[in-house]
Tab-separated table of C-alpha atoms in Angstrom:
chain	number	residue	atom	x	y	z
A	1	MET	CA	-21.353	-58.689	41.404
A	2	LYS	CA	-18.166	-56.934	42.491
A	3	ASN	CA	-18.100	-55.082	45.740
A	4	LYS	CA	-17.829	-51.339	45.470
A	5	VAL	CA	-14.870	-49.787	47.211
A	6	SER	CA	-15.809	-47.129	49.638
A	7	PHE	CA	-13.584	-44.060	50.093
A	8	ILE	CA	-15.627	-42.624	52.910
A	9	PRO	CA	-12.999	-41.602	55.580
A	10	GLN	CA	-13.335	-43.360	58.912
A	11	GLU	CA	-13.609	-41.613	62.276
A	12	GLY	CA	-10.299	-40.007	63.281
A	13	GLU	CA	-8.929	-39.865	59.726
A	14	ALA	CA	-8.181	-36.443	58.311
A	15	GLN	CA	-10.251	-35.492	55.278
A	16	PRO	CA	-8.307	-34.226	52.204
A	17	SER	CA	-8.596	-30.456	51.887
A	18	ARG	CA	-10.349	-29.036	48.823
A	19	CYS	CA	-9.070	-25.507	49.402
A	20	PRO	CA	-6.734	-24.133	46.679
A	21	ASP	CA	-3.064	-23.735	47.481
A	22	ASN	CA	-1.931	-20.892	49.551
A	23	SER	CA	-0.254	-19.028	46.806
A	24	ALA	CA	-0.630	-15.474	45.660
A	25	PHE	CA	-2.007	-16.593	42.261
A	26	LYS	CA	-4.573	-19.048	43.474
A	27	GLN	CA	-5.564	-16.884	46.396
A	28	GLN	CA	-5.956	-13.898	44.104
A	29	LYS	CA	-3.449	-11.740	45.955
A	30	LEU	CA	-1.400	-10.645	42.975
A	31	PRO	CA	-0.943	-6.977	42.580
A	32	ALA	CA	-3.664	-5.396	40.369
A	33	TRP	CA	-4.599	-2.036	38.986
A	34	LYS	CA	-8.140	-0.846	38.703
A	35	PRO	CA	-8.654	2.318	36.534
A	36	GLN	CA	-10.517	5.123	38.231
A	37	LEU	CA	-12.862	6.603	35.660
A	38	THR	CA	-13.226	10.346	36.245
A	39	ILE	CA	-14.876	12.873	34.085
A	40	ALA	CA	-11.514	14.178	32.969
A	41	THR	CA	-10.135	10.775	31.777
A	42	VAL	CA	-13.446	9.831	30.070
A	43	LEU	CA	-13.771	13.154	28.210
A	44	SER	CA	-10.141	13.238	27.199
A	45	SER	CA	-10.398	9.644	25.829
A	46	PHE	CA	-13.328	10.488	23.746
A	47	PHE	CA	-11.797	13.712	22.289
A	48	LEU	CA	-8.432	12.045	21.687
A	49	ILE	CA	-9.953	9.061	19.864
A	50	GLY	CA	-12.233	11.406	17.873
A	51	ALA	CA	-9.305	13.601	16.919
A	52	PHE	CA	-7.213	10.634	15.810
A	53	CYS	CA	-10.015	9.027	13.722
A	54	LEU	CA	-10.804	12.363	12.078
A	55	SER	CA	-7.172	12.994	11.137
A	56	VAL	CA	-6.709	9.464	9.788
A	57	GLY	CA	-9.974	9.682	7.870
A	58	VAL	CA	-9.160	13.057	6.288
A	59	CYS	CA	-5.719	11.720	5.213
A	60	LEU	CA	-7.257	8.600	3.660
A	61	ILE	CA	-9.902	10.621	1.806
A	62	LEU	CA	-7.277	12.999	0.449
A	63	SER	CA	-5.077	10.140	-0.613
A	64	THR	CA	-8.008	8.339	-2.378
A	65	ASN	CA	-8.981	11.572	-4.212
A	66	SER	CA	-5.433	11.707	-5.637
A	67	VAL	CA	-5.950	8.401	-7.453
A	68	ARG	CA	-6.314	8.742	-11.189
A	69	GLU	CA	-8.995	6.346	-12.543
A	70	ILE	CA	-10.979	5.967	-15.788
A	71	GLN	CA	-13.815	3.465	-16.319
A	72	ILE	CA	-14.781	2.151	-19.790
A	73	ASP	CA	-18.107	0.303	-19.822
A	74	TYR	CA	-18.239	-1.894	-22.839
A	75	SER	CA	-21.474	-3.797	-22.210
A	76	ASP	CA	-23.554	-1.843	-24.713
A	77	LYS	CA	-20.789	-1.135	-27.228
A	78	CYS	CA	-20.205	-4.923	-27.523
A	79	SER	CA	-23.936	-5.799	-27.765
A	80	ASP	CA	-23.579	-7.886	-30.915
A	81	CYS	CA	-20.992	-10.183	-29.151
A	82	SER	CA	-23.225	-10.262	-26.153
A	83	LYS	CA	-26.090	-11.591	-28.154
A	84	LEU	CA	-23.816	-14.176	-29.745
A	85	ARG	CA	-22.715	-15.445	-26.312
A	86	GLU	CA	-26.286	-15.805	-25.055
A	87	ASN	CA	-26.442	-19.083	-26.974
A	88	SER	CA	-23.968	-21.458	-25.357
A	89	SER	CA	-23.606	-23.431	-28.565
A	90	ASN	CA	-21.566	-20.536	-29.937
A	91	TRP	CA	-18.828	-21.011	-27.456
A	92	ASN	CA	-16.221	-21.778	-30.153
A	93	LYS	CA	-17.017	-18.762	-32.325
A	94	GLU	CA	-14.806	-15.781	-31.827
A	95	CYS	CA	-16.249	-12.301	-31.484
A	96	HIS	CA	-14.300	-8.973	-31.216
A	97	CYS	CA	-15.269	-5.487	-30.477
A	98	SER	CA	-13.522	-2.159	-29.923
A	99	VAL	CA	-14.129	0.794	-27.541
A	100	ASN	CA	-12.492	4.150	-28.029
A	101	PHE	CA	-11.760	6.610	-25.199
A	102	THR	CA	-9.655	9.702	-24.555
A	103	LEU	CA	-7.297	10.604	-21.771
A	104	GLU	CA	-7.436	14.379	-21.247
A	105	GLU	CA	-4.306	14.319	-19.005
A	106	ASP	CA	-1.359	12.078	-18.529
A	107	ILE	CA	-1.650	9.253	-15.964
A	108	SER	CA	1.767	9.173	-14.378
A	109	GLY	CA	3.311	6.377	-12.496
A	110	ASP	CA	2.309	2.695	-12.330
A	111	VAL	CA	-0.961	2.126	-14.102
A	112	PHE	CA	-3.112	-0.924	-13.364
A	113	MET	CA	-5.809	-2.433	-15.591
A	114	TYR	CA	-8.804	-4.059	-13.925
A	115	TYR	CA	-11.980	-5.770	-15.227
A	116	GLY	CA	-15.150	-4.860	-13.393
A	117	LEU	CA	-18.316	-6.890	-13.117
A	118	GLN	CA	-21.716	-5.720	-11.838
A	119	ASN	CA	-24.559	-7.853	-10.494
A	120	PHE	CA	-22.368	-10.939	-10.368
A	121	TYR	CA	-22.858	-12.596	-6.951
A	122	GLN	CA	-19.884	-14.596	-5.812
A	123	ASN	CA	-20.963	-14.686	-2.225
A	124	HIS	CA	-23.498	-17.481	-2.471
A	125	ARG	CA	-22.583	-20.289	-0.067
A	126	ARG	CA	-22.789	-23.086	-2.583
A	127	TYR	CA	-20.671	-21.101	-5.054
A	128	VAL	CA	-18.048	-20.169	-2.462
A	129	ILE	CA	-17.353	-23.759	-1.426
A	130	SER	CA	-17.552	-25.194	-4.916
A	131	ARG	CA	-13.834	-25.874	-5.354
A	132	SER	CA	-11.227	-28.507	-4.388
A	133	ASP	CA	-8.150	-26.977	-2.649
A	134	ALA	CA	-6.445	-30.365	-2.659
A	135	GLN	CA	-6.792	-30.528	-6.445
A	136	LEU	CA	-5.469	-26.938	-6.803
A	137	LEU	CA	-2.358	-28.051	-4.830
A	138	GLY	CA	-1.673	-30.584	-7.564
A	139	ARG	CA	-2.650	-33.614	-5.545
A	140	ASN	CA	-4.254	-36.682	-7.048
A	141	VAL	CA	-7.614	-36.665	-5.255
A	142	ASN	CA	-11.046	-37.986	-5.747
A	143	ILE	CA	-13.055	-34.936	-6.628
A	144	GLN	CA	-16.336	-36.859	-6.325
A	145	LYS	CA	-15.917	-36.459	-2.554
A	146	SER	CA	-15.315	-32.694	-2.888
A	147	TYR	CA	-17.884	-29.854	-2.960
A	148	CYS	CA	-17.329	-29.313	-6.677
A	149	ALA	CA	-20.652	-30.935	-7.771
A	150	PRO	CA	-22.159	-30.686	-10.330
A	151	PHE	CA	-18.841	-29.587	-11.958
A	152	THR	CA	-16.889	-32.662	-11.080
A	153	THR	CA	-16.908	-35.118	-14.025
A	154	TYR	CA	-18.478	-35.435	-17.475
A	155	GLN	CA	-20.994	-38.220	-18.282
A	156	ASN	CA	-18.188	-40.464	-19.556
A	157	GLY	CA	-16.417	-40.144	-16.107
A	158	THR	CA	-13.620	-37.826	-17.194
A	159	PRO	CA	-12.774	-35.484	-14.269
A	160	MET	CA	-12.767	-31.790	-14.742
A	161	ALA	CA	-9.522	-29.897	-14.058
A	162	PRO	CA	-10.091	-27.613	-12.305
A	163	CYS	CA	-13.441	-28.596	-10.879
A	164	GLY	CA	-16.141	-26.498	-9.224
A	165	ALA	CA	-18.453	-23.611	-10.020
A	166	ILE	CA	-15.912	-20.836	-9.361
A	167	ALA	CA	-13.304	-22.269	-11.846
A	168	ASN	CA	-16.063	-22.927	-14.405
A	169	SER	CA	-17.236	-19.359	-14.368
A	170	MET	CA	-13.791	-17.789	-14.727
A	171	PHE	CA	-13.676	-14.432	-16.589
A	172	ASN	CA	-12.166	-15.033	-19.945
A	173	ASP	CA	-12.463	-11.912	-21.994
A	174	THR	CA	-9.122	-10.890	-23.598
A	175	ILE	CA	-8.428	-7.146	-23.409
A	176	ASP	CA	-5.709	-5.358	-25.377
A	177	LEU	CA	-4.982	-1.647	-25.128
A	178	PHE	CA	-3.746	0.494	-28.097
A	179	TYR	CA	-2.498	4.071	-28.134
A	180	ASN	CA	-3.553	5.976	-31.200
A	181	HIS	CA	-0.597	8.215	-32.021
A	182	ASN	CA	0.152	9.935	-35.318
A	183	SER	CA	-2.425	7.821	-37.317
A	184	SER	CA	-0.887	4.582	-35.971
A	185	ALA	CA	-2.062	2.217	-33.259
A	186	ILE	CA	0.712	1.422	-30.799
A	187	GLN	CA	-0.094	-1.599	-28.589
A	188	VAL	CA	0.465	-0.692	-24.935
A	189	PRO	CA	2.742	-3.365	-23.326
A	190	LEU	CA	0.898	-5.118	-20.501
A	191	LEU	CA	2.322	-7.411	-17.832
A	192	LYS	CA	0.205	-10.555	-17.232
A	193	THR	CA	2.321	-12.057	-14.404
A	194	GLY	CA	2.951	-10.713	-10.892
A	195	ASN	CA	-0.680	-9.743	-10.427
A	196	SER	CA	-1.671	-12.351	-7.765
A	197	TRP	CA	-0.861	-12.599	-4.168
A	198	TRP	CA	2.537	-14.168	-3.378
A	199	THR	CA	0.984	-16.644	-0.942
A	200	ASP	CA	-1.523	-17.779	-3.606
A	201	LYS	CA	1.067	-18.102	-6.296
A	202	ASN	CA	3.583	-19.934	-4.196
A	203	VAL	CA	1.618	-21.662	-1.451
A	204	LYS	CA	-2.018	-22.348	-2.339
A	205	PHE	CA	-1.734	-23.297	-5.969
A	206	ARG	CA	0.501	-25.985	-7.527
A	207	ASN	CA	0.499	-27.872	-10.789
A	208	PRO	CA	0.588	-31.677	-10.802
A	209	LYS	CA	4.107	-33.028	-11.031
A	210	SER	CA	5.117	-34.488	-14.385
A	211	TYR	CA	7.804	-34.100	-16.981
A	212	ASN	CA	5.652	-31.597	-18.905
A	213	LEU	CA	2.407	-29.709	-18.270
A	214	SER	CA	0.250	-31.412	-20.825
A	215	SER	CA	1.046	-34.846	-19.390
A	216	ALA	CA	0.347	-33.536	-15.883
A	217	PHE	CA	-3.295	-32.893	-16.929
A	218	ALA	CA	-3.591	-36.121	-18.926
A	219	GLY	CA	-6.884	-37.933	-18.265
A	220	THR	CA	-8.694	-34.673	-17.327
A	221	ALA	CA	-10.866	-32.280	-19.319
A	222	ARG	CA	-11.501	-28.554	-19.229
A	223	PRO	CA	-14.553	-27.168	-17.383
A	224	PRO	CA	-17.665	-26.836	-19.634
A	225	TYR	CA	-17.482	-23.059	-20.062
A	226	TRP	CA	-13.783	-22.935	-20.828
A	227	GLN	CA	-12.488	-22.672	-24.366
A	228	LYS	CA	-9.181	-24.475	-23.741
A	229	PRO	CA	-7.679	-26.701	-21.057
A	230	ALA	CA	-5.900	-25.515	-18.015
A	231	TYR	CA	-2.383	-26.234	-19.358
A	232	LEU	CA	-2.990	-23.900	-22.329
A	233	LEU	CA	-4.098	-20.843	-20.292
A	234	ASP	CA	-0.818	-19.179	-21.182
A	235	GLU	CA	0.644	-20.799	-24.223
A	236	GLU	CA	3.680	-18.436	-24.225
A	237	ASP	CA	4.838	-19.127	-20.622
A	238	GLU	CA	4.430	-22.547	-19.113
A	239	ARG	CA	5.270	-21.080	-15.628
A	240	ASN	CA	2.088	-19.004	-15.926
A	241	SER	CA	-0.188	-21.859	-17.038
A	242	GLY	CA	-2.284	-24.457	-15.326
A	243	TYR	CA	-3.313	-23.943	-11.720
A	244	VAL	CA	-0.630	-21.206	-11.323
A	245	ASN	CA	-1.959	-18.933	-13.975
A	246	ASP	CA	-2.282	-15.439	-12.535
A	247	ASP	CA	-5.704	-14.755	-14.104
A	248	PHE	CA	-7.007	-18.016	-12.700
A	249	ILE	CA	-5.583	-17.360	-9.203
A	250	VAL	CA	-7.033	-13.799	-9.112
A	251	TRP	CA	-10.453	-15.134	-10.141
A	252	MET	CA	-10.397	-17.869	-7.513
A	253	ARG	CA	-10.269	-15.262	-4.722
A	254	VAL	CA	-14.049	-14.512	-4.664
A	255	SER	CA	-15.544	-11.156	-3.934
A	256	ALA	CA	-17.885	-10.375	-1.017
A	257	PHE	CA	-19.990	-7.971	-3.069
A	258	ALA	CA	-22.000	-8.197	-6.323
A	259	THR	CA	-20.031	-5.285	-7.865
A	260	PHE	CA	-16.280	-5.799	-7.882
A	261	CYS	CA	-13.106	-5.469	-9.955
A	262	ASN	CA	-10.102	-7.749	-10.221
A	263	LEU	CA	-6.648	-6.885	-11.327
A	264	TYR	CA	-6.089	-7.975	-14.931
A	265	ARG	CA	-2.868	-6.378	-16.165
A	266	ARG	CA	-0.161	-3.838	-15.320
A	267	VAL	CA	1.214	-1.327	-17.856
A	268	ARG	CA	4.884	-2.095	-18.619
A	269	ARG	CA	6.784	1.155	-18.263
A	270	VAL	CA	8.897	1.123	-21.433
A	271	ARG	CA	9.373	3.434	-24.541
A	272	GLN	CA	6.439	5.928	-24.746
A	273	PHE	CA	4.913	4.511	-21.575
A	274	ALA	CA	7.967	4.800	-19.263
A	275	ASP	CA	6.221	7.523	-17.252
A	276	GLY	CA	2.761	5.954	-17.533
A	277	LEU	CA	0.001	6.571	-19.990
A	278	PRO	CA	0.343	9.793	-21.980
A	279	ALA	CA	-2.801	11.896	-22.852
A	280	GLY	CA	-4.399	11.054	-26.168
A	281	ASN	CA	-6.754	8.677	-27.815
A	282	TYR	CA	-6.854	4.982	-26.901
A	283	THR	CA	-8.723	1.881	-28.056
A	284	CYS	CA	-9.627	-1.159	-26.125
A	285	ARG	CA	-9.846	-4.271	-28.387
A	286	ILE	CA	-11.878	-6.966	-26.612
A	287	SER	CA	-12.218	-10.634	-27.450
A	288	TYR	CA	-15.698	-11.079	-25.999
A	289	ASN	CA	-16.202	-14.451	-24.278
A	290	PHE	CA	-17.847	-13.813	-20.893
A	291	PRO	CA	-21.672	-13.537	-21.145
A	292	VAL	CA	-23.458	-11.206	-18.622
A	293	THR	CA	-26.890	-10.565	-20.128
A	294	LYS	CA	-28.614	-13.502	-18.482
A	295	PHE	CA	-27.992	-12.120	-14.964
A	296	LYS	CA	-28.373	-8.455	-16.114
A	297	GLY	CA	-24.710	-7.698	-15.443
A	298	ARG	CA	-22.322	-5.169	-16.897
A	299	LYS	CA	-18.580	-5.258	-17.717
A	300	GLN	CA	-16.003	-2.480	-17.495
A	301	VAL	CA	-12.282	-1.862	-18.124
A	302	ILE	CA	-10.821	0.168	-15.400
A	303	LEU	CA	-7.510	2.051	-15.642
A	304	SER	CA	-6.283	3.245	-12.262
A	305	THR	CA	-3.228	4.271	-10.333
A	306	VAL	CA	-2.648	3.334	-6.597
A	307	VAL	CA	-1.358	5.221	-3.608
A	308	TRP	CA	-0.092	4.115	-0.174
A	309	SER	CA	-3.736	3.527	0.980
A	310	GLY	CA	-4.597	1.492	-2.104
A	311	GLY	CA	-6.947	2.310	-5.025
A	312	ARG	CA	-9.970	4.594	-5.363
A	313	ASN	CA	-12.082	3.401	-2.436
A	314	PRO	CA	-13.301	6.146	-0.067
A	315	PHE	CA	-15.125	3.733	2.323
A	316	LEU	CA	-12.367	3.396	4.864
A	317	GLY	CA	-11.713	7.178	5.042
A	318	ILE	CA	-15.482	7.862	5.435
A	319	ALA	CA	-15.681	5.244	8.151
A	320	TYR	CA	-12.858	6.903	10.094
A	321	VAL	CA	-14.396	10.340	9.755
A	322	VAL	CA	-17.861	9.141	10.892
A	323	SER	CA	-16.345	7.254	13.845
A	324	GLY	CA	-14.220	10.330	14.859
A	325	ALA	CA	-17.230	12.681	14.546
A	326	ALA	CA	-19.350	10.292	16.645
A	327	ALA	CA	-16.652	10.107	19.344
A	328	ILE	CA	-16.286	13.891	19.535
A	329	LEU	CA	-20.118	14.429	19.528
A	330	THR	CA	-20.431	11.877	22.382
A	331	GLY	CA	-17.709	13.774	24.304
A	332	PHE	CA	-19.641	17.093	23.860
A	333	VAL	CA	-22.848	15.409	25.099
A	334	ILE	CA	-21.145	13.954	28.098
A	335	THR	CA	-19.679	17.464	28.858
A	336	ALA	CA	-23.042	19.091	28.618
A	337	ILE	CA	-24.664	16.543	30.934
A	338	HIS	CA	-21.778	16.915	33.423
A	339	LEU	CA	-22.107	20.723	33.541
A	340	LYS	CA	-25.871	20.519	33.888
A	341	LEU	CA	-25.696	18.039	36.783
A	342	ARG	CA	-22.869	20.010	38.366
A	343	LYS	CA	-25.034	23.179	38.487
A	344	LYS	CA	-27.917	21.234	40.094
A	345	LYS	CA	-25.459	19.620	42.554
A	346	THR	CA	-27.077	16.239	42.088
A	347	TYR	CA	-23.940	14.047	42.267
A	348	PHE	CA	-24.323	10.936	44.372
A	349	GLN	CA	-22.128	10.491	47.380
A	350	LYS	CA	-19.958	7.482	47.319
């Protein structure tokens, strides 16, 4: 057994000091400032914060109210297609329906088309993590080790591209908008690119590298609920197909609430629509593919403009107004208590 070395100092030897260095920082001698809270500074802080929040909230609410928005619910009007989609064996059968609506006034400026879903919960933990970010970056990975299960491979071992529950449940209704003018239906030109976040399109999503897109996805198969493989998501533009398809990228950014809307298209401002959507009669022609009856959901087409604060969402403005009102109310309560105590001369002596 080895002898233990003793570091006990002998008599007469100086013991090492454990005191911190004699510096301003370690001795806590640096100059400091401690705020002196007086009744004047406290009250002025509450009233200033309240006035700021109230003014911002009012501006946000007025800005939100200036947004032009129209919602077209087509859940009931496309009930025949909905019944057809209840049976999953009819996935390859096409079903179309139309919904007419009227714009009483022009919608000027940039017009955005959204699809809205109700009672569709994307915030379930298993659903949120059911994806492979490495696969979506175009890497050759073993998706069996990812969180995509049970949407990883088919029984014959063919991997799904893309894998996971989020991709498998992608919204796939096709919506076309027509302007009924002088007994003729004019198709409204819609932009299907530029609708996703720049960071998603250029950083988080990449197609596998190959000399063409179909060979890049060779050896893989579409998810079970998809009607066509990933490399055919946009047959007209290969740069908008595969994992970099805008509709797919928008869907992969899941919502925190059961009722939400995602950007689908933007109106291209040309010809009759250079200034936006003119007043008149319109028709939405829908290729119905996305079933919602099993989870008691509903679907909408939303046409909306945007302002500097975003779309039609009054929550932030209301939150600012409530916060500002609470701060001002607190200031008045503190003022009342101060005046009451001052009259009774009950201040404590320091």
